[in-house]
Amino acid sequence: MIKRETYMSRIRPFIGTDLVKVMTGIRRCGKSVMLDLIKEELIESGTSATQMIAFNFEAMSNAHLCTAEALHSEVMKRANDIDGKVYLFFDEIQEVKQWEKAINSFRVELDCDIYITGSNAKLLSGELATVLGGRYVEFTIYPFSYAEFLELYHTVEPSISDTEAFQKYLLIGGMPYLANLRYAPEPSKQYLNDIYHSVVLNDVVKRNKIRDVDLLSRIVAYVMANVGTTFASTSIAKFLKSERRTVAPETILNYIKYCTDAYLFYQVNRQDLHGKQILATNEKYYMADHGLREAVFGGNLKDINLILENIVYMELLRRGYTVTVGKVSDKEIDFVCQKQNQKLYVQVCYLLASEDTINREFGVYLSIPDNYPKYVVSMDEIDMSRDGIKHCNIRNFLMQSEWN
């Protein structure tokens, strides 16, 4: 079990407080393990395991507790037998009807410390925010970073080179359970396919009562194919029309929104760097895990430029940056990243193989006069930094603890 200190260091200051700790993210990204790590840390600091009450609502054995009343009754009964503070852990809480009322009730009635996980962004935008406004803190959990993947992959293949390990990561992604399958190609592919269908069926179709599952599948396939590419809903509508499906752009946008709510995709807005405003059209989308794309859609190596972008984008999110696509007149900067008073620009490409490519990737920064760090990230092994713009091999970039 990897300690995932990046997340623990953010959660730790809130342990023991009366704020509800909410961990969200795509299914199977490691949220349950985060609950285990928190329990482990509590026990190390002197809390007794008998003070902890935990439920995983994906388990059939807890199906009878999937209403607020049943859950409240069971927890209060167990809490009566506990001396001192009660620690409550609820995994995949969205399976419980009106769960937010039960959570709020525990907060009011018990001396307790509450941790919940869920696989849908509506947890916060709707249910939770209404009842618990200002009384919760959210942590988004992501699949493994390259550094985390490497740590586990070396336990399976100790003698593998960094180049070969990165090739594996390009294809298989960072879903934590893959280590249990020893990263074997066929079982891994099957497992990732199962995750994808679980997300689509449980967190998109079932939750949003979608009837036209075929239409949803086509839209998802289109977004997967065009990951990291700016497109409008009208271009999907045209594509579907060519497949003899007439769909309103609003319906397409709703279906994509359901997928982003389920953390399958992340939407990135475009920002005019000169006018400072966010542009309303032609967003980009990236996948929570590029391994899912390879398993379901294929072509990660063929579209390697887009996959490298996807990997860098998710790493920026992991490190707490807010990310937009930068527009400078007719040029685009892949990622404009901000965190408090820190700012960073990142261009991603496969290889700086020609003078034209070098001029394009470095030249986009010429019209940005500020002194914030500017990176060009690629697969090249040779450092091609110039004019104060840093060039970095993508593996080294992902492994750096700080970018400055």
mmCIF file of C-alpha atoms in Angstrom:
data_model
loop_
_atom_site.group_PDB
_atom_site.id
_atom_site.type_symbol
_atom_site.label_atom_id
_atom_site.label_comp_id
_atom_site.label_asym_id
_atom_site.label_seq_id
_atom_site.Cartn_x
_atom_site.Cartn_y
_atom_site.Cartn_z
ATOM 1 C CA MET A 1 0.000 0.000 0.000
ATOM 2 C CA ILE A 2 1.533 3.305 -1.106
ATOM 3 C CA LYS A 3 1.303 5.979 1.592
ATOM 4 C CA ARG A 4 0.150 8.706 -0.876
ATOM 5 C CA GLU A 5 1.702 11.438 1.245
ATOM 6 C CA THR A 6 0.636 14.158 -1.250
ATOM 7 C CA TYR A 7 -2.967 13.607 -0.156
ATOM 8 C CA MET A 8 -2.255 12.758 3.485
ATOM 9 C CA SER A 9 -0.357 16.033 3.961
ATOM 10 C CA ARG A 10 -3.493 17.910 2.807
ATOM 11 C CA ILE A 11 -5.933 15.846 4.880
ATOM 12 C CA ARG A 12 -3.845 15.663 8.074
ATOM 13 C CA PRO A 13 -4.560 19.242 9.311
ATOM 14 C CA PHE A 14 -8.305 18.449 9.300
ATOM 15 C CA ILE A 15 -8.125 15.135 11.176
ATOM 16 C CA GLY A 16 -10.026 15.442 14.461
ATOM 17 C CA THR A 17 -11.904 18.602 13.432
ATOM 18 C CA ASP A 18 -15.701 18.821 13.091
ATOM 19 C CA LEU A 19 -15.486 19.484 9.337
ATOM 20 C CA VAL A 20 -16.702 16.558 7.226
ATOM 21 C CA LYS A 21 -13.790 15.265 5.118
ATOM 22 C CA VAL A 22 -15.007 14.399 1.606
ATOM 23 C CA MET A 23 -12.868 12.442 -0.861
ATOM 24 C CA THR A 24 -14.115 12.374 -4.441
ATOM 25 C CA GLY A 25 -12.771 10.958 -7.694
ATOM 26 C CA ILE A 26 -13.364 8.341 -10.363
ATOM 27 C CA ARG A 27 -14.218 4.806 -9.208
ATOM 28 C CA ARG A 28 -11.212 2.650 -8.238
ATOM 29 C CA CYS A 29 -8.762 5.572 -8.049
ATOM 30 C CA GLY A 30 -7.813 4.728 -4.463
ATOM 31 C CA LYS A 31 -10.363 6.553 -2.278
ATOM 32 C CA SER A 32 -10.991 3.471 -0.082
ATOM 33 C CA VAL A 33 -7.242 3.138 0.496
ATOM 34 C CA MET A 34 -7.171 6.782 1.632
ATOM 35 C CA LEU A 35 -9.739 5.864 4.320
ATOM 36 C CA ASP A 36 -7.473 2.962 5.377
ATOM 37 C CA LEU A 37 -4.442 5.273 5.533
ATOM 38 C CA ILE A 38 -6.368 7.732 7.728
ATOM 39 C CA LYS A 39 -7.465 4.876 10.046
ATOM 40 C CA GLU A 40 -3.857 3.676 10.209
ATOM 41 C CA GLU A 41 -2.635 7.158 11.153
ATOM 42 C CA LEU A 42 -5.341 7.553 13.817
ATOM 43 C CA ILE A 43 -4.362 4.222 15.402
ATOM 44 C CA GLU A 44 -0.677 5.232 15.380
ATOM 45 C CA SER A 45 -1.613 8.443 17.219
ATOM 46 C CA GLY A 46 -3.393 6.493 19.982
ATOM 47 C CA THR A 47 -7.006 6.219 18.773
ATOM 48 C CA SER A 48 -8.540 2.792 19.422
ATOM 49 C CA ALA A 49 -9.915 0.800 16.486
ATOM 50 C CA THR A 50 -13.046 0.251 18.611
ATOM 51 C CA GLN A 51 -13.859 3.968 18.218
ATOM 52 C CA MET A 52 -14.209 3.538 14.441
ATOM 53 C CA ILE A 53 -17.382 2.702 12.541
ATOM 54 C CA ALA A 54 -16.937 2.010 8.807
ATOM 55 C CA PHE A 55 -19.241 1.046 5.926
ATOM 56 C CA ASN A 56 -18.633 0.408 2.239
ATOM 57 C CA PHE A 57 -21.955 0.907 0.452
ATOM 58 C CA GLU A 58 -20.889 -1.044 -2.619
ATOM 59 C CA ALA A 59 -20.934 -4.184 -0.453
ATOM 60 C CA MET A 60 -24.209 -6.155 -0.643
ATOM 61 C CA SER A 61 -23.946 -6.756 3.115
ATOM 62 C CA ASN A 62 -24.705 -3.045 3.625
ATOM 63 C CA ALA A 63 -27.591 -2.841 1.130
ATOM 64 C CA HIS A 64 -30.116 -2.666 3.999
ATOM 65 C CA LEU A 65 -28.413 0.543 5.221
ATOM 66 C CA CYS A 66 -28.852 2.477 1.961
ATOM 67 C CA THR A 67 -31.428 4.924 3.320
ATOM 68 C CA ALA A 68 -30.691 7.835 5.645
ATOM 69 C CA GLU A 69 -33.024 6.449 8.355
ATOM 70 C CA ALA A 70 -31.534 2.931 8.354
ATOM 71 C CA LEU A 71 -27.958 4.258 8.379
ATOM 72 C CA HIS A 72 -28.726 6.738 11.165
ATOM 73 C CA SER A 73 -30.330 4.054 13.308
ATOM 74 C CA GLU A 74 -27.397 1.615 12.855
ATOM 75 C CA VAL A 75 -24.683 4.202 13.543
ATOM 76 C CA MET A 76 -26.415 5.617 16.645
ATOM 77 C CA LYS A 77 -26.857 2.081 18.015
ATOM 78 C CA ARG A 78 -23.145 1.307 17.539
ATOM 79 C CA ALA A 79 -22.020 4.726 18.811
ATOM 80 C CA ASN A 80 -23.813 4.127 22.157
ATOM 81 C CA ASP A 81 -21.229 1.439 22.942
ATOM 82 C CA ILE A 82 -18.230 3.705 22.265
ATOM 83 C CA ASP A 83 -16.498 5.808 24.910
ATOM 84 C CA GLY A 84 -14.962 9.049 23.633
ATOM 85 C CA LYS A 85 -14.884 10.438 20.118
ATOM 86 C CA VAL A 86 -16.474 8.360 17.336
ATOM 87 C CA TYR A 87 -14.723 8.110 13.937
ATOM 88 C CA LEU A 88 -17.110 7.488 11.025
ATOM 89 C CA PHE A 89 -16.000 6.214 7.600
ATOM 90 C CA PHE A 90 -18.496 5.963 4.739
ATOM 91 C CA ASP A 91 -17.264 4.634 1.391
ATOM 92 C CA GLU A 92 -19.252 5.426 -1.818
ATOM 93 C CA ILE A 93 -21.848 7.335 0.193
ATOM 94 C CA GLN A 94 -23.862 8.297 -2.909
ATOM 95 C CA GLU A 95 -25.447 4.808 -2.790
ATOM 96 C CA VAL A 96 -27.407 5.908 0.321
ATOM 97 C CA LYS A 97 -30.669 7.760 -0.344
ATOM 98 C CA GLN A 98 -30.657 11.223 1.314
ATOM 99 C CA TRP A 99 -27.307 10.366 2.901
ATOM 100 C CA GLU A 100 -26.543 14.054 3.508
ATOM 101 C CA LYS A 101 -29.307 14.254 6.142
ATOM 102 C CA ALA A 102 -27.786 11.345 8.050
ATOM 103 C CA ILE A 103 -24.294 12.887 7.878
ATOM 104 C CA ASN A 104 -25.581 16.229 9.177
ATOM 105 C CA SER A 105 -27.431 14.472 11.976
ATOM 106 C CA PHE A 106 -24.286 12.613 13.134
ATOM 107 C CA ARG A 107 -22.422 15.914 13.145
ATOM 108 C CA VAL A 108 -25.051 17.461 15.422
ATOM 109 C CA GLU A 109 -25.801 14.476 17.701
ATOM 110 C CA LEU A 110 -22.369 12.865 18.184
ATOM 111 C CA ASP A 111 -18.868 13.871 19.195
ATOM 112 C CA CYS A 112 -17.512 12.549 15.926
ATOM 113 C CA ASP A 113 -14.994 12.876 13.108
ATOM 114 C CA ILE A 114 -16.516 12.045 9.695
ATOM 115 C CA TYR A 115 -14.854 10.850 6.461
ATOM 116 C CA ILE A 116 -16.819 10.087 3.294
ATOM 117 C CA THR A 117 -15.955 9.100 -0.268
ATOM 118 C CA GLY A 118 -18.011 9.357 -3.434
ATOM 119 C CA SER A 119 -17.690 8.995 -7.197
ATOM 120 C CA ASN A 120 -19.825 11.924 -8.287
ATOM 121 C CA ALA A 121 -19.172 15.671 -8.293
ATOM 122 C CA LYS A 122 -22.853 16.286 -7.528
ATOM 123 C CA LEU A 123 -22.008 15.155 -4.013
ATOM 124 C CA LEU A 124 -20.669 18.656 -3.480
ATOM 125 C CA SER A 125 -22.478 20.860 -5.967
ATOM 126 C CA GLY A 126 -25.896 19.648 -4.872
ATOM 127 C CA GLU A 127 -26.656 17.342 -2.001
ATOM 128 C CA LEU A 128 -23.773 18.105 0.335
ATOM 129 C CA ALA A 129 -23.520 21.856 -0.222
ATOM 130 C CA THR A 130 -27.235 22.348 0.506
ATOM 131 C CA VAL A 131 -27.204 20.634 3.886
ATOM 132 C CA LEU A 132 -23.590 21.087 4.963
ATOM 133 C CA GLY A 133 -22.698 24.459 3.431
ATOM 134 C CA GLY A 134 -19.350 25.566 4.870
ATOM 135 C CA ARG A 135 -19.010 22.508 7.118
ATOM 136 C CA TYR A 136 -17.040 20.211 4.852
ATOM 137 C CA VAL A 137 -13.675 20.135 3.103
ATOM 138 C CA GLU A 138 -13.134 18.332 -0.219
ATOM 139 C CA PHE A 139 -10.125 16.410 -1.512
ATOM 140 C CA THR A 140 -10.096 15.084 -5.078
ATOM 141 C CA ILE A 141 -8.234 11.780 -5.330
ATOM 142 C CA TYR A 142 -6.683 10.872 -8.682
ATOM 143 C CA PRO A 143 -5.264 7.631 -10.126
ATOM 144 C CA PHE A 144 -1.541 7.083 -9.563
ATOM 145 C CA SER A 145 0.927 9.656 -10.769
ATOM 146 C CA TYR A 146 3.902 8.389 -12.749
ATOM 147 C CA ALA A 147 6.032 8.537 -9.580
ATOM 148 C CA GLU A 148 3.499 6.413 -7.651
ATOM 149 C CA PHE A 149 3.138 3.996 -10.574
ATOM 150 C CA LEU A 150 6.933 3.650 -10.789
ATOM 151 C CA GLU A 151 7.220 2.882 -7.078
ATOM 152 C CA LEU A 152 4.829 -0.068 -7.406
ATOM 153 C CA TYR A 153 5.956 -1.188 -10.873
ATOM 154 C CA HIS A 154 9.511 -1.605 -9.587
ATOM 155 C CA THR A 155 8.209 -4.092 -6.994
ATOM 156 C CA VAL A 156 6.861 -6.208 -9.897
ATOM 157 C CA GLU A 157 9.711 -5.580 -12.399
ATOM 158 C CA PRO A 158 12.723 -4.502 -10.290
ATOM 159 C CA SER A 159 15.202 -4.398 -13.186
ATOM 160 C CA ILE A 160 13.041 -2.447 -15.674
ATOM 161 C CA SER A 161 14.562 0.715 -17.147
ATOM 162 C CA ASP A 162 12.865 4.097 -16.690
ATOM 163 C CA THR A 163 12.204 4.288 -20.446
ATOM 164 C CA GLU A 164 10.461 0.890 -20.486
ATOM 165 C CA ALA A 165 8.485 1.728 -17.337
ATOM 166 C CA PHE A 166 7.233 4.949 -18.925
ATOM 167 C CA GLN A 167 6.198 3.009 -22.050
ATOM 168 C CA LYS A 168 4.134 0.767 -19.779
ATOM 169 C CA TYR A 169 2.579 3.782 -18.032
ATOM 170 C CA LEU A 170 1.631 5.275 -21.427
ATOM 171 C CA LEU A 171 -0.441 2.194 -22.187
ATOM 172 C CA ILE A 172 -1.741 1.074 -18.839
ATOM 173 C CA GLY A 173 -2.205 4.284 -16.832
ATOM 174 C CA GLY A 174 -2.333 4.633 -13.066
ATOM 175 C CA MET A 175 -5.286 2.703 -11.663
ATOM 176 C CA PRO A 176 -3.956 1.396 -8.318
ATOM 177 C CA TYR A 177 -5.344 -2.168 -8.464
ATOM 178 C CA LEU A 178 -3.293 -2.999 -11.578
ATOM 179 C CA ALA A 179 -0.344 -3.759 -9.272
ATOM 180 C CA ASN A 180 -2.370 -6.703 -7.875
ATOM 181 C CA LEU A 181 -2.594 -8.015 -11.449
ATOM 182 C CA ARG A 182 1.187 -7.556 -11.740
ATOM 183 C CA TYR A 183 0.478 -5.264 -14.718
ATOM 184 C CA ALA A 184 -0.132 -8.293 -16.966
ATOM 185 C CA PRO A 185 -1.502 -6.945 -20.299
ATOM 186 C CA GLU A 186 -4.709 -8.977 -20.797
ATOM 187 C CA PRO A 187 -5.993 -9.021 -17.191
ATOM 188 C CA SER A 188 -5.151 -5.295 -16.922
ATOM 189 C CA LYS A 189 -7.078 -4.486 -20.085
ATOM 190 C CA GLN A 190 -10.090 -6.476 -18.897
ATOM 191 C CA TYR A 191 -9.997 -4.777 -15.489
ATOM 192 C CA LEU A 192 -9.815 -1.279 -17.050
ATOM 193 C CA ASN A 193 -12.707 -2.154 -19.370
ATOM 194 C CA ASP A 194 -14.740 -3.217 -16.346
ATOM 195 C CA ILE A 195 -13.977 0.077 -14.556
ATOM 196 C CA TYR A 196 -15.044 2.043 -17.623
ATOM 197 C CA HIS A 197 -18.364 0.187 -17.891
ATOM 198 C CA SER A 198 -18.937 0.513 -14.141
ATOM 199 C CA VAL A 199 -18.414 4.300 -14.323
ATOM 200 C CA VAL A 200 -20.632 4.671 -17.399
ATOM 201 C CA LEU A 201 -23.437 2.418 -16.147
ATOM 202 C CA ASN A 202 -23.481 3.295 -12.429
ATOM 203 C CA ASP A 203 -22.297 6.886 -12.272
ATOM 204 C CA VAL A 204 -23.596 8.191 -15.601
ATOM 205 C CA VAL A 205 -26.503 6.088 -16.956
ATOM 206 C CA LYS A 206 -28.150 5.025 -13.690
ATOM 207 C CA ARG A 207 -27.623 8.263 -11.801
ATOM 208 C CA ASN A 208 -28.860 10.487 -14.635
ATOM 209 C CA LYS A 209 -31.582 8.086 -15.849
ATOM 210 C CA ILE A 210 -30.199 8.020 -19.400
ATOM 211 C CA ARG A 211 -32.283 5.931 -21.782
ATOM 212 C CA ASP A 212 -30.215 6.244 -24.951
ATOM 213 C CA VAL A 213 -27.085 4.377 -23.831
ATOM 214 C CA ASP A 214 -25.952 3.915 -27.444
ATOM 215 C CA LEU A 215 -25.902 7.692 -27.952
ATOM 216 C CA LEU A 216 -23.930 8.168 -24.735
ATOM 217 C CA SER A 217 -21.383 5.536 -25.867
ATOM 218 C CA ARG A 218 -20.877 7.330 -29.191
ATOM 219 C CA ILE A 219 -20.388 10.709 -27.497
ATOM 220 C CA VAL A 220 -17.907 9.228 -24.999
ATOM 221 C CA ALA A 221 -16.002 7.533 -27.855
ATOM 222 C CA TYR A 222 -15.805 10.876 -29.697
ATOM 223 C CA VAL A 223 -14.449 12.709 -26.631
ATOM 224 C CA MET A 224 -11.925 9.897 -26.021
ATOM 225 C CA ALA A 225 -10.745 10.063 -29.631
ATOM 226 C CA ASN A 226 -10.348 13.841 -29.389
ATOM 227 C CA VAL A 227 -8.865 14.064 -25.899
ATOM 228 C CA GLY A 228 -6.808 17.253 -25.588
ATOM 229 C CA THR A 229 -8.281 18.718 -28.787
ATOM 230 C CA THR A 230 -10.493 21.819 -28.780
ATOM 231 C CA PHE A 231 -13.915 21.063 -30.201
ATOM 232 C CA ALA A 232 -17.474 22.335 -29.922
ATOM 233 C CA SER A 233 -20.660 20.366 -29.299
ATOM 234 C CA THR A 234 -21.679 21.268 -32.860
ATOM 235 C CA SER A 235 -18.729 19.247 -34.222
ATOM 236 C CA ILE A 236 -19.955 16.185 -32.273
ATOM 237 C CA ALA A 237 -23.464 16.828 -33.625
ATOM 238 C CA LYS A 238 -22.052 16.821 -37.189
ATOM 239 C CA PHE A 239 -20.107 13.622 -36.508
ATOM 240 C CA LEU A 240 -23.238 11.921 -35.131
ATOM 241 C CA LYS A 241 -25.241 13.143 -38.126
ATOM 242 C CA SER A 242 -22.751 11.333 -40.357
ATOM 243 C CA GLU A 243 -23.624 8.229 -38.327
ATOM 244 C CA ARG A 244 -27.348 8.929 -38.922
ATOM 245 C CA ARG A 245 -28.037 10.194 -35.403
ATOM 246 C CA THR A 246 -29.615 13.651 -35.106
ATOM 247 C CA VAL A 247 -28.876 15.131 -31.690
ATOM 248 C CA ALA A 248 -29.225 18.648 -30.290
ATOM 249 C CA PRO A 249 -25.927 20.225 -29.105
ATOM 250 C CA GLU A 250 -27.554 20.811 -25.662
ATOM 251 C CA THR A 251 -28.114 17.069 -25.245
ATOM 252 C CA ILE A 252 -24.469 16.420 -26.141
ATOM 253 C CA LEU A 253 -23.276 18.988 -23.585
ATOM 254 C CA ASN A 254 -25.529 17.427 -20.909
ATOM 255 C CA TYR A 255 -24.126 13.944 -21.591
ATOM 256 C CA ILE A 256 -20.545 15.226 -21.414
ATOM 257 C CA LYS A 257 -21.381 17.051 -18.165
ATOM 258 C CA TYR A 258 -22.665 13.789 -16.666
ATOM 259 C CA CYS A 259 -19.288 12.212 -17.569
ATOM 260 C CA THR A 260 -17.332 15.053 -15.958
ATOM 261 C CA ASP A 261 -19.546 14.739 -12.854
ATOM 262 C CA ALA A 262 -18.473 11.084 -12.710
ATOM 263 C CA TYR A 263 -14.801 12.166 -13.052
ATOM 264 C CA LEU A 264 -14.372 10.258 -16.320
ATOM 265 C CA PHE A 265 -13.384 13.484 -18.105
ATOM 266 C CA TYR A 266 -12.050 16.845 -16.969
ATOM 267 C CA GLN A 267 -13.022 20.002 -18.817
ATOM 268 C CA VAL A 268 -10.379 22.690 -19.412
ATOM 269 C CA ASN A 269 -11.466 26.199 -20.348
ATOM 270 C CA ARG A 270 -9.577 28.457 -22.734
ATOM 271 C CA GLN A 271 -8.313 31.818 -21.521
ATOM 272 C CA ASP A 272 -7.358 34.858 -23.568
ATOM 273 C CA LEU A 273 -4.050 35.816 -21.945
ATOM 274 C CA HIS A 274 -4.122 39.355 -23.302
ATOM 275 C CA GLY A 275 -7.775 40.100 -22.581
ATOM 276 C CA LYS A 276 -7.657 38.040 -19.331
ATOM 277 C CA GLN A 277 -11.142 36.608 -19.900
ATOM 278 C CA ILE A 278 -12.266 32.974 -20.033
ATOM 279 C CA LEU A 279 -13.514 32.072 -23.512
ATOM 280 C CA ALA A 280 -16.971 30.504 -23.670
ATOM 281 C CA THR A 281 -16.483 28.050 -26.544
ATOM 282 C CA ASN A 282 -14.298 25.152 -27.665
ATOM 283 C CA GLU A 283 -13.089 23.691 -24.380
ATOM 284 C CA LYS A 284 -10.697 20.764 -24.169
ATOM 285 C CA TYR A 285 -11.319 17.523 -22.318
ATOM 286 C CA TYR A 286 -8.829 15.143 -20.721
ATOM 287 C CA MET A 287 -9.369 11.711 -19.193
ATOM 288 C CA ALA A 288 -8.975 10.914 -15.509
ATOM 289 C CA ASP A 289 -6.854 7.960 -16.552
ATOM 290 C CA HIS A 290 -5.308 7.481 -19.985
ATOM 291 C CA GLY A 291 -5.097 3.702 -19.389
ATOM 292 C CA LEU A 292 -8.905 3.564 -19.651
ATOM 293 C CA ARG A 293 -8.641 5.127 -23.106
ATOM 294 C CA GLU A 294 -6.172 2.492 -24.300
ATOM 295 C CA ALA A 295 -8.289 -0.361 -22.906
ATOM 296 C CA VAL A 296 -11.604 0.892 -24.314
ATOM 297 C CA PHE A 297 -10.661 2.896 -27.390
ATOM 298 C CA GLY A 298 -7.007 2.037 -28.141
ATOM 299 C CA GLY A 299 -4.451 4.113 -30.006
ATOM 300 C CA ASN A 300 -2.506 5.694 -27.126
ATOM 301 C CA LEU A 301 0.828 5.254 -28.926
ATOM 302 C CA LYS A 302 -0.625 6.463 -32.234
ATOM 303 C CA ASP A 303 -1.964 9.589 -30.451
ATOM 304 C CA ILE A 304 1.061 9.882 -28.183
ATOM 305 C CA ASN A 305 1.175 13.680 -28.362
ATOM 306 C CA LEU A 306 -2.355 13.879 -26.892
ATOM 307 C CA ILE A 307 -1.615 11.207 -24.267
ATOM 308 C CA LEU A 308 1.507 13.050 -23.080
ATOM 309 C CA GLU A 309 -0.659 16.169 -22.717
ATOM 310 C CA ASN A 310 -3.225 14.148 -20.752
ATOM 311 C CA ILE A 311 -0.519 12.825 -18.406
ATOM 312 C CA VAL A 312 0.907 16.315 -17.775
ATOM 313 C CA TYR A 313 -2.558 17.831 -17.256
ATOM 314 C CA MET A 314 -3.502 15.249 -14.610
ATOM 315 C CA GLU A 315 -0.152 15.772 -12.859
ATOM 316 C CA LEU A 316 -0.854 19.522 -12.681
ATOM 317 C CA LEU A 317 -4.249 18.817 -11.082
ATOM 318 C CA ARG A 318 -2.666 16.393 -8.598
ATOM 319 C CA ARG A 319 -0.347 19.137 -7.459
ATOM 320 C CA GLY A 320 -3.204 21.538 -6.828
ATOM 321 C CA TYR A 321 -2.957 23.820 -9.860
ATOM 322 C CA THR A 322 -5.950 25.439 -11.542
ATOM 323 C CA VAL A 323 -5.343 24.903 -15.262
ATOM 324 C CA THR A 324 -6.583 26.705 -18.387
ATOM 325 C CA VAL A 325 -5.556 26.607 -22.049
ATOM 326 C CA GLY A 326 -3.882 29.924 -22.935
ATOM 327 C CA LYS A 327 -4.821 31.752 -26.121
ATOM 328 C CA VAL A 328 -2.383 34.382 -27.423
ATOM 329 C CA SER A 329 -3.745 35.907 -30.670
ATOM 330 C CA ASP A 330 -3.750 32.917 -33.077
ATOM 331 C CA LYS A 331 -1.506 30.668 -30.910
ATOM 332 C CA GLU A 332 -2.272 28.416 -27.942
ATOM 333 C CA ILE A 333 -0.289 27.539 -24.828
ATOM 334 C CA ASP A 334 -1.218 24.046 -23.696
ATOM 335 C CA PHE A 335 -1.425 24.815 -19.974
ATOM 336 C CA VAL A 336 -1.523 28.011 -17.937
ATOM 337 C CA CYS A 337 -1.312 26.869 -14.313
ATOM 338 C CA GLN A 338 -2.019 28.824 -11.125
ATOM 339 C CA LYS A 339 -1.838 27.963 -7.436
ATOM 340 C CA GLN A 340 -2.123 30.800 -4.890
ATOM 341 C CA ASN A 341 0.537 33.266 -6.042
ATOM 342 C CA GLN A 342 2.430 30.700 -8.148
ATOM 343 C CA LYS A 343 2.111 30.595 -11.921
ATOM 344 C CA LEU A 344 3.548 28.249 -14.523
ATOM 345 C CA TYR A 345 3.273 27.771 -18.292
ATOM 346 C CA VAL A 346 3.675 24.338 -19.913
ATOM 347 C CA GLN A 347 3.901 23.305 -23.580
ATOM 348 C CA VAL A 348 3.805 19.569 -24.314
ATOM 349 C CA CYS A 349 4.952 17.844 -27.496
ATOM 350 C CA TYR A 350 6.142 14.371 -28.489
ATOM 351 C CA LEU A 351 9.576 15.192 -29.944
ATOM 352 C CA LEU A 352 11.378 18.387 -30.880
ATOM 353 C CA ALA A 353 12.336 16.689 -34.123
ATOM 354 C CA SER A 354 12.651 19.671 -36.460
ATOM 355 C CA GLU A 355 13.569 23.344 -36.355
ATOM 356 C CA ASP A 356 9.935 24.184 -37.201
ATOM 357 C CA THR A 357 8.683 22.224 -34.174
ATOM 358 C CA ILE A 358 11.294 23.846 -31.914
ATOM 359 C CA ASN A 359 10.340 27.324 -33.145
ATOM 360 C CA ARG A 360 6.629 26.612 -32.698
ATOM 361 C CA GLU A 361 6.887 25.185 -29.169
ATOM 362 C CA PHE A 362 9.335 27.775 -27.815
ATOM 363 C CA GLY A 363 8.076 30.657 -29.965
ATOM 364 C CA VAL A 364 4.595 30.677 -28.425
ATOM 365 C CA TYR A 365 6.159 32.167 -25.272
ATOM 366 C CA LEU A 366 7.645 35.193 -27.057
ATOM 367 C CA SER A 367 4.487 37.257 -26.635
ATOM 368 C CA ILE A 368 4.312 36.596 -22.865
ATOM 369 C CA PRO A 369 6.550 39.146 -21.143
ATOM 370 C CA ASP A 370 6.198 37.964 -17.506
ATOM 371 C CA ASN A 371 8.914 36.090 -15.597
ATOM 372 C CA TYR A 372 6.958 33.055 -14.428
ATOM 373 C CA PRO A 373 8.523 29.651 -15.240
ATOM 374 C CA LYS A 374 7.910 28.492 -18.815
ATOM 375 C CA TYR A 375 8.429 24.852 -19.791
ATOM 376 C CA VAL A 376 8.534 22.845 -22.985
ATOM 377 C CA VAL A 377 8.072 19.164 -22.086
ATOM 378 C CA SER A 378 8.805 16.320 -24.547
ATOM 379 C CA MET A 379 10.209 12.791 -24.837
ATOM 380 C CA ASP A 380 13.623 14.114 -25.956
ATOM 381 C CA GLU A 381 16.528 13.087 -23.734
ATOM 382 C CA ILE A 382 18.741 16.082 -24.659
ATOM 383 C CA ASP A 383 18.177 19.393 -22.862
ATOM 384 C CA MET A 384 17.174 22.008 -25.470
ATOM 385 C CA SER A 385 16.448 24.913 -23.095
ATOM 386 C CA ARG A 386 16.798 28.362 -24.661
ATOM 387 C CA ASP A 387 16.020 32.045 -24.032
ATOM 388 C CA GLY A 388 15.110 31.419 -20.389
ATOM 389 C CA ILE A 389 12.549 28.777 -21.406
ATOM 390 C CA LYS A 390 13.206 25.405 -19.786
ATOM 391 C CA HIS A 391 13.079 22.209 -21.792
ATOM 392 C CA CYS A 392 12.493 19.051 -19.791
ATOM 393 C CA ASN A 393 12.180 15.345 -20.580
ATOM 394 C CA ILE A 394 8.654 14.323 -19.582
ATOM 395 C CA ARG A 395 9.800 11.609 -17.159
ATOM 396 C CA ASN A 396 12.066 14.075 -15.359
ATOM 397 C CA PHE A 397 9.295 16.705 -15.348
ATOM 398 C CA LEU A 398 6.828 14.285 -13.728
ATOM 399 C CA MET A 399 9.388 13.181 -11.135
ATOM 400 C CA GLN A 400 10.440 16.707 -10.071
ATOM 401 C CA SER A 401 9.128 17.650 -6.638
ATOM 402 C CA GLU A 402 8.984 21.363 -7.555
ATOM 403 C CA TRP A 403 8.757 23.296 -10.816
ATOM 404 C CA ASN A 404 10.396 26.677 -10.638
#
